[in-house]
Coordinates of C-alpha atoms and ligand atoms in Angstrom, one line a residue:
M1 CA -0.6 -0.1 -0.2
K2 CA 1.3 3.5 -1.1
R3 CA 2.1 5.4 1.8
V4 CA 1.5 9.0 2.1
F5 CA 2.1 12.4 3.8
S6 CA 1.5 16.1 4.8
G7 CA 1.3 18.6 6.9
I8 CA -0.4 22.0 8.0
K9 CA 1.3 24.9 9.7
P10 CA -0.3 26.5 12.2
T11 CA 0.6 30.3 11.7
G12 CA -3.1 31.4 11.7
H13 CA -6.6 29.8 11.2
L14 CA -7.5 27.6 8.6
T15 CA -8.5 28.7 5.7
L16 CA -10.6 27.3 2.4
G17 CA -7.7 27.4 0.7
N18 CA -5.8 24.9 3.3
Y19 CA -9.3 23.3 3.1
L20 CA -9.6 22.8 -0.7
G21 CA -5.9 22.6 -2.1
A22 CA -5.1 20.1 0.0
M23 CA -7.2 18.8 3.7
R24 CA -10.0 17.7 1.7
R25 CA -8.9 15.3 -0.3
W26 CA -6.4 13.7 2.7
S27 CA -9.8 13.1 4.6
A28 CA -11.8 12.3 0.8
V29 CA -9.5 10.2 -1.0
D30 CA -5.8 9.3 1.0
Q31 CA -7.1 7.4 4.8
H32 CA -9.0 5.6 2.6
E33 CA -6.7 4.5 -0.6
A34 CA -3.2 4.6 1.6
D35 CA -1.2 4.5 5.2
A36 CA -1.6 7.6 5.8
L37 CA -0.4 10.1 8.4
F38 CA -1.2 14.8 8.8
C39 CA 0.5 15.8 10.8
V40 CA 0.5 19.4 12.4
V41 CA 3.2 20.9 11.6
D42 CA 4.0 22.8 14.7
L43 CA 8.4 23.6 14.4
H44 CA 7.3 25.4 10.8
A45 CA 5.5 27.8 13.2
L46 CA 8.4 28.9 14.5
T47 CA 9.7 30.1 11.1
V48 CA 8.7 33.4 11.9
D49 CA 7.9 35.9 14.1
H50 CA 5.5 34.4 17.4
D51 CA 3.8 34.1 20.1
P52 CA 4.1 30.8 22.0
G53 CA 0.7 31.1 23.5
R54 CA -1.0 31.4 19.6
V55 CA 0.7 28.6 18.5
R56 CA -0.4 26.1 20.9
R57 CA -4.0 27.3 20.5
L58 CA -3.6 27.1 17.1
S59 CA -1.6 23.9 16.7
R60 CA -5.0 22.1 19.3
Q61 CA -7.4 23.5 16.9
A62 CA -5.4 22.7 13.6
A63 CA -5.2 19.1 15.4
T64 CA -9.6 19.6 16.0
L65 CA -10.3 21.1 12.6
L66 CA -8.5 18.0 10.7
L67 CA -10.5 15.4 12.7
A68 CA -13.2 18.3 12.0
T69 CA -13.0 17.6 8.5
G70 CA -13.7 13.6 8.2
L71 CA -9.5 11.9 9.3
D72 CA -10.7 8.8 11.4
P73 CA -7.7 8.3 13.2
Q74 CA -8.6 4.6 12.9
L75 CA -8.0 4.6 8.9
C76 CA -5.1 7.2 9.5
T77 CA -2.2 8.6 11.9
V78 CA -2.9 12.2 13.1
F79 CA -0.3 14.0 14.8
V80 CA 2.3 16.9 16.8
Q81 CA 5.4 17.1 14.3
S82 CA 7.1 18.2 17.5
H83 CA 5.5 15.1 19.5
V84 CA 7.8 13.3 17.2
D85 CA 11.9 13.6 17.4
E86 CA 12.5 12.2 13.9
H87 CA 11.4 15.4 12.0
A88 CA 14.4 17.5 13.7
R89 CA 16.5 14.2 13.8
L90 CA 16.9 13.8 10.4
S91 CA 16.9 17.5 9.4
Y92 CA 20.0 17.5 10.6
L93 CA 21.4 15.1 7.7
L94 CA 19.3 16.7 5.2
E95 CA 21.7 20.4 5.6
C96 CA 24.5 18.2 5.0
V97 CA 22.7 17.0 1.7
A98 CA 21.6 20.2 0.5
T99 CA 23.3 22.7 -0.6
D100 CA 22.9 27.0 0.9
G101 CA 22.3 27.8 -2.4
E102 CA 19.3 25.7 -2.9
M103 CA 17.4 27.1 -0.1
R104 CA 17.7 30.4 -1.1
R105 CA 16.1 29.7 -4.6
M106 CA 13.2 28.4 -2.7
I107 CA 10.4 31.4 -3.5
Q108 CA 8.5 31.0 -0.3
Y109 CA 11.6 32.1 1.1
K110 CA 12.4 34.6 -1.0
E111 CA 9.2 35.9 -0.4
K112 CA 8.6 35.7 3.6
A113 CA 12.2 37.5 3.6
A114 CA 11.2 40.3 1.8
A115 CA 8.1 40.7 4.2
E116 CA 10.1 40.6 7.2
R117 CA 12.4 43.1 6.2
A118 CA 9.8 45.3 5.2
R119 CA 8.5 45.1 8.4
G120 CA 11.7 45.7 10.2
G121 CA 12.3 42.7 11.5
S122 CA 15.0 40.0 11.6
V123 CA 15.1 37.0 9.1
R124 CA 15.2 33.4 11.5
L125 CA 17.5 31.1 10.2
S126 CA 15.3 28.5 10.3
L127 CA 12.6 30.7 7.4
L128 CA 15.9 29.8 5.5
T129 CA 16.7 26.1 6.6
Y130 CA 12.4 24.9 7.0
P131 CA 12.4 23.0 3.3
V132 CA 14.9 21.4 4.9
L133 CA 13.2 20.0 7.9
M134 CA 9.6 19.4 5.0
A135 CA 12.2 17.4 3.5
A136 CA 12.9 15.3 7.3
D137 CA 9.1 15.4 7.8
I138 CA 8.1 13.6 4.4
L139 CA 11.4 11.0 3.5
A140 CA 11.5 10.3 7.5
Y141 CA 7.9 8.0 6.9
G142 CA 9.0 6.6 3.1
T143 CA 6.5 8.9 1.7
D144 CA 5.7 7.7 -1.9
E145 CA 2.5 10.7 -2.2
V146 CA 2.1 14.8 -0.7
P147 CA -1.3 15.9 -1.3
V148 CA -0.5 19.3 -1.3
G149 CA -1.7 22.8 -2.8
D150 CA -0.5 24.7 -5.9
D151 CA 2.3 26.7 -3.6
Q152 CA 4.4 24.1 -2.0
T153 CA 5.5 21.7 -5.6
Q154 CA 9.0 23.8 -5.2
H155 CA 9.5 21.7 -1.5
V156 CA 8.3 18.6 -2.8
E157 CA 11.1 18.9 -5.6
L158 CA 13.7 19.7 -3.6
T159 CA 12.6 17.6 -1.1
R160 CA 13.4 14.9 -4.3
D161 CA 16.3 16.2 -5.1
V162 CA 17.5 15.8 -1.0
A163 CA 16.3 12.4 -1.3
V164 CA 17.5 11.8 -4.4
R165 CA 21.2 13.1 -3.9
F166 CA 21.7 11.1 -0.6
N167 CA 20.7 8.3 -2.1
Q168 CA 23.2 8.6 -5.0
R169 CA 26.2 9.7 -1.8
Y170 CA 24.9 7.3 1.4
G171 CA 23.0 4.3 -1.0
R172 CA 19.6 3.8 -0.8
T173 CA 17.4 4.9 2.8
F174 CA 15.5 7.2 0.9
V175 CA 11.7 6.3 -1.3
V176 CA 11.6 9.5 -3.4
P177 CA 8.3 11.2 -3.0
R178 CA 5.9 12.6 -5.7
T179 CA 3.3 15.6 -5.6
T180 CA -0.3 15.4 -5.8
H181 CA -2.7 18.3 -6.8
P182 CA -6.7 19.0 -6.5
E183 CA -7.5 19.2 -10.5
V184 CA -10.0 22.3 -9.2
A185 CA -9.0 24.9 -7.1
A186 CA -5.4 23.6 -5.7
R187 CA -3.9 27.8 -6.0
V188 CA -7.2 29.7 -4.3
M189 CA -6.6 33.5 -4.3
N190 CA -7.1 36.2 -1.5
L191 CA -10.9 38.1 -2.3
Q192 CA -9.6 41.1 -2.1
D193 CA -6.2 40.2 -4.7
P194 CA -6.9 37.3 -6.4
T195 CA -3.4 37.4 -7.5
S196 CA -1.9 36.3 -4.6
K197 CA -2.8 33.0 -2.7
M198 CA -5.1 33.3 0.1
G199 CA -3.2 33.1 2.7
K200 CA -3.7 32.6 6.6
S201 CA -1.2 34.4 7.9
D202 CA -2.4 37.3 5.3
D203 CA -3.3 40.7 6.7
V204 CA -5.8 41.5 3.9
G205 CA -8.3 39.5 6.6
P206 CA -11.4 40.6 4.1
G207 CA -10.2 38.4 1.7
V208 CA -9.6 35.3 3.3
V209 CA -12.5 32.6 4.3
Y210 CA -11.6 31.0 7.4
L211 CA -12.7 27.8 8.3
L212 CA -14.5 28.6 11.2
D213 CA -15.8 31.4 9.6
E214 CA -19.3 32.7 10.9
P215 CA -21.9 32.0 7.5
E216 CA -22.9 35.7 7.9
A217 CA -19.3 36.4 8.2
V218 CA -18.9 34.1 4.7
R219 CA -21.1 35.5 2.7
K220 CA -19.9 39.3 3.3
K221 CA -16.6 38.0 2.3
I222 CA -17.9 36.0 -1.1
M223 CA -20.6 39.0 -2.1
R224 CA -17.2 41.5 -1.4
A225 CA -14.8 39.8 -3.9
V226 CA -12.9 42.1 -6.2
T227 CA -14.1 41.4 -9.7
D228 CA -12.4 42.1 -13.1
S229 CA -13.5 44.8 -15.6
G230 CA -16.3 43.9 -18.1
S231 CA -18.9 41.7 -16.8
E232 CA -19.5 38.6 -19.2
V233 CA -18.6 35.5 -16.6
V234 CA -15.5 33.5 -17.8
H235 CA -12.9 31.2 -16.7
D236 CA -9.4 32.7 -17.5
R237 CA -7.1 32.9 -14.2
E238 CA -5.0 35.3 -16.5
A239 CA -7.8 37.7 -18.0
R240 CA -9.9 36.8 -15.2
P241 CA -8.3 35.9 -11.8
G242 CA -10.9 37.6 -9.5
V243 CA -14.3 35.5 -11.0
S244 CA -12.3 32.7 -11.9
N245 CA -11.1 32.3 -8.1
L246 CA -14.8 31.8 -7.2
L247 CA -15.5 29.6 -10.6
E248 CA -13.3 27.4 -8.8
I249 CA -14.4 27.6 -5.3
L250 CA -18.3 26.9 -6.9
A251 CA -17.0 24.3 -8.3
A252 CA -14.8 22.8 -5.7
C253 CA -17.7 23.5 -3.5
E254 CA -20.7 22.3 -5.7
G255 CA -18.7 19.2 -8.0
G256 CA -17.5 20.3 -11.1
N257 CA -16.0 22.3 -14.4
P258 CA -15.3 25.9 -13.9
N259 CA -15.2 25.9 -17.5
D260 CA -18.6 24.5 -17.7
L261 CA -19.9 26.5 -15.0
A262 CA -19.2 29.9 -16.2
G263 CA -21.2 29.0 -18.5
V264 CA -24.0 28.9 -16.7
Y265 CA -24.2 33.0 -15.0
E266 CA -25.1 36.2 -16.5
T267 CA -23.4 38.3 -14.3
Y268 CA -21.0 38.1 -11.8
G269 CA -24.1 39.3 -8.5
S270 CA -25.9 35.5 -9.4
L271 CA -22.0 34.0 -9.4
K272 CA -21.5 35.2 -6.4
K273 CA -24.5 34.8 -4.2
D274 CA -24.2 30.9 -5.8
T275 CA -20.8 30.8 -4.3
A276 CA -21.7 32.2 -1.2
E277 CA -24.1 29.5 -0.7
A278 CA -22.1 27.2 -2.2
V279 CA -19.3 27.7 0.7
V280 CA -21.2 27.9 3.7
E281 CA -23.1 24.6 3.1
F282 CA -19.3 22.8 2.5
L283 CA -18.5 23.9 5.7
R284 CA -21.0 23.4 8.0
P285 CA -20.5 20.1 8.6
V286 CA -17.2 20.7 9.8
Q287 CA -18.3 23.8 11.4
Q288 CA -21.0 21.1 13.3
R289 CA -17.7 18.4 14.2
H290 CA -15.4 20.6 15.7
K291 CA -18.4 21.9 17.9
E292 CA -18.8 18.5 18.9
L293 CA -14.5 18.4 19.0
C294 CA -14.3 21.3 21.1
A295 CA -16.5 19.5 24.0
D296 CA -14.0 16.6 23.9
P297 CA -10.5 17.8 24.6
A298 CA -9.3 14.4 25.3
Y299 CA -10.9 12.4 22.3
V300 CA -9.0 14.9 20.7
E301 CA -4.9 14.6 23.1
G302 CA -5.2 10.9 23.3
V303 CA -5.6 10.5 18.9
L304 CA -2.7 12.8 19.3
R305 CA -0.9 10.8 21.4
E306 CA -1.5 8.4 20.1
G307 CA -0.9 8.9 16.2
A308 CA 2.6 10.5 17.6
E309 CA 4.2 6.3 18.9
K310 CA 2.9 5.2 15.6
A311 CA 4.7 7.7 13.6
R312 CA 7.3 7.0 16.0
E313 CA 7.9 3.8 15.5
M314 CA 7.4 4.5 11.5
A315 CA 10.2 6.3 11.6
R316 CA 12.7 5.4 13.6
P317 CA 14.2 3.0 11.8
R318 CA 14.6 5.1 8.9
V319 CA 15.9 7.7 10.8
D320 CA 18.2 4.9 12.9
A321 CA 19.2 3.4 8.8
A322 CA 20.2 7.7 7.4
Y323 CA 22.4 8.1 10.3
R324 CA 24.1 4.9 10.0
A325 CA 24.5 5.2 6.0
I326 CA 26.4 8.8 6.3
G327 CA 28.3 7.2 8.5
L328 CA 27.6 7.9 12.5
L329 CA 28.7 5.9 15.0
P330 CA 25.8 3.8 16.5
A331 CA 25.1 4.3 19.7
G332 CA 25.4 0.5 20.5
Ligands
LIG401 N1 -4.7 29.1 -1.0 C1 -4.6 28.0 -1.3 N2 -4.7 27.1 -2.6 C2 -4.7 26.1 -2.0 N3 -3.7 25.4 -1.6 C3 -3.2 26.2 0.0 N4 -2.7 26.1 1.0 C4 -2.5 26.7 1.2 N5 -2.8 28.1 1.1 C5 -3.2 27.8 0.0 C6 -2.2 24.2 1.0 O1 -2.8 24.0 2.2 C7 -1.3 22.9 3.0 C8 -1.3 23.5 4.1 O2 -0.9 24.6 3.8 P1 0.7 25.2 5.2 O3 0.1 25.1 6.3 O4 2.1 24.2 5.2 O5 0.5 27.0 4.7 P2 0.1 27.6 4.2 O6 -1.9 27.5 4.7 O7 0.3 28.7 3.1 O8 -0.3 29.1 5.7 P3 1.8 30.3 6.0 O9 2.4 29.8 4.8 O10 1.6 30.0 7.3 O11 0.8 30.9 5.6 P4 0.0 32.1 4.3 O12 0.3 31.4 3.4 O13 0.4 33.3 5.2 O14 1.5 32.7 3.7 C9 -0.5 23.3 1.7 O15 -0.6 21.6 0.6 C10 -0.5 23.9 0.8 O16 -0.9 23.7 -0.4

């Protein structure tokens, strides 16, 4: 059975982009078809200015939402990255295989470092090196497939390069993973700036739909979405990014194809109205389940504890093998 691994960063409240681009497939497909692990990658949240209490709260919330979207601990492994030491253990080894040039070419590093500098802050070294930690997250489990949104493609490519290089230098140790993306909504765009990704740490709050937004807030954000000049409803990401984003969100929530849906609408207003209702209905069961799970924190803690135990057992042999292969003396 193939092995699948993916994760979510507790840097903000989870968004519709996270759900449509990644999490949805984890519960609908991956947990049924693969030996799958899903992780709250909390160490990644420490790469930018952070508040410790907020990271803890968001980690708990992210784990609860993963379960609320339908991840079933009987079918897959759900855990928190920092509970499994193997990730950090392997990361250092991979830092000895990846290069400084590779790290500096990462688009997310360039963008986030530039934003940090513009704010007058200093850039944490971990912002530069975290793609290697992500490679360790993936490679520790012998992962075949990494289901992610479009923005993570470059990081998975780096993971492949590092795995191939390690295997060539030190002997075959790692599986070389491949990326999978959803057919629609692999990159959900910000409703107020449809040329930028809808991100959970965006400053432009009205352009971001959060999974726990009240229905009225969802409606308001979608009805106020920036659309394009012109009035014809067409799916063309380059020329009509705003309308195309709405068509993709609608298609992802209701099923169907954005090109076909474009033919159904004559006005932006009617498209927005239907998209808003589709998103509200799409989020309703997740919000309901989240509420139930919040009332039972011991259950969520138990899932994470057992998940970490299982993950540790799965990761340790391969990480130990990597330590031996690279030339480190076994502890005995
Ligand atoms: N807008 C999006 N559309 C489609 N997929 C998306 N993903 C994120 N945003 C979108 C996918 O969700 C998974 C988890 O993402 P993450 O937690 O690693 O990163 P993030 O949500 O992009 O959060 P950041 O980096 O902390 O903040 P922002 O977004 O503000 O830069 C991934 O599979 C990702 O592709």
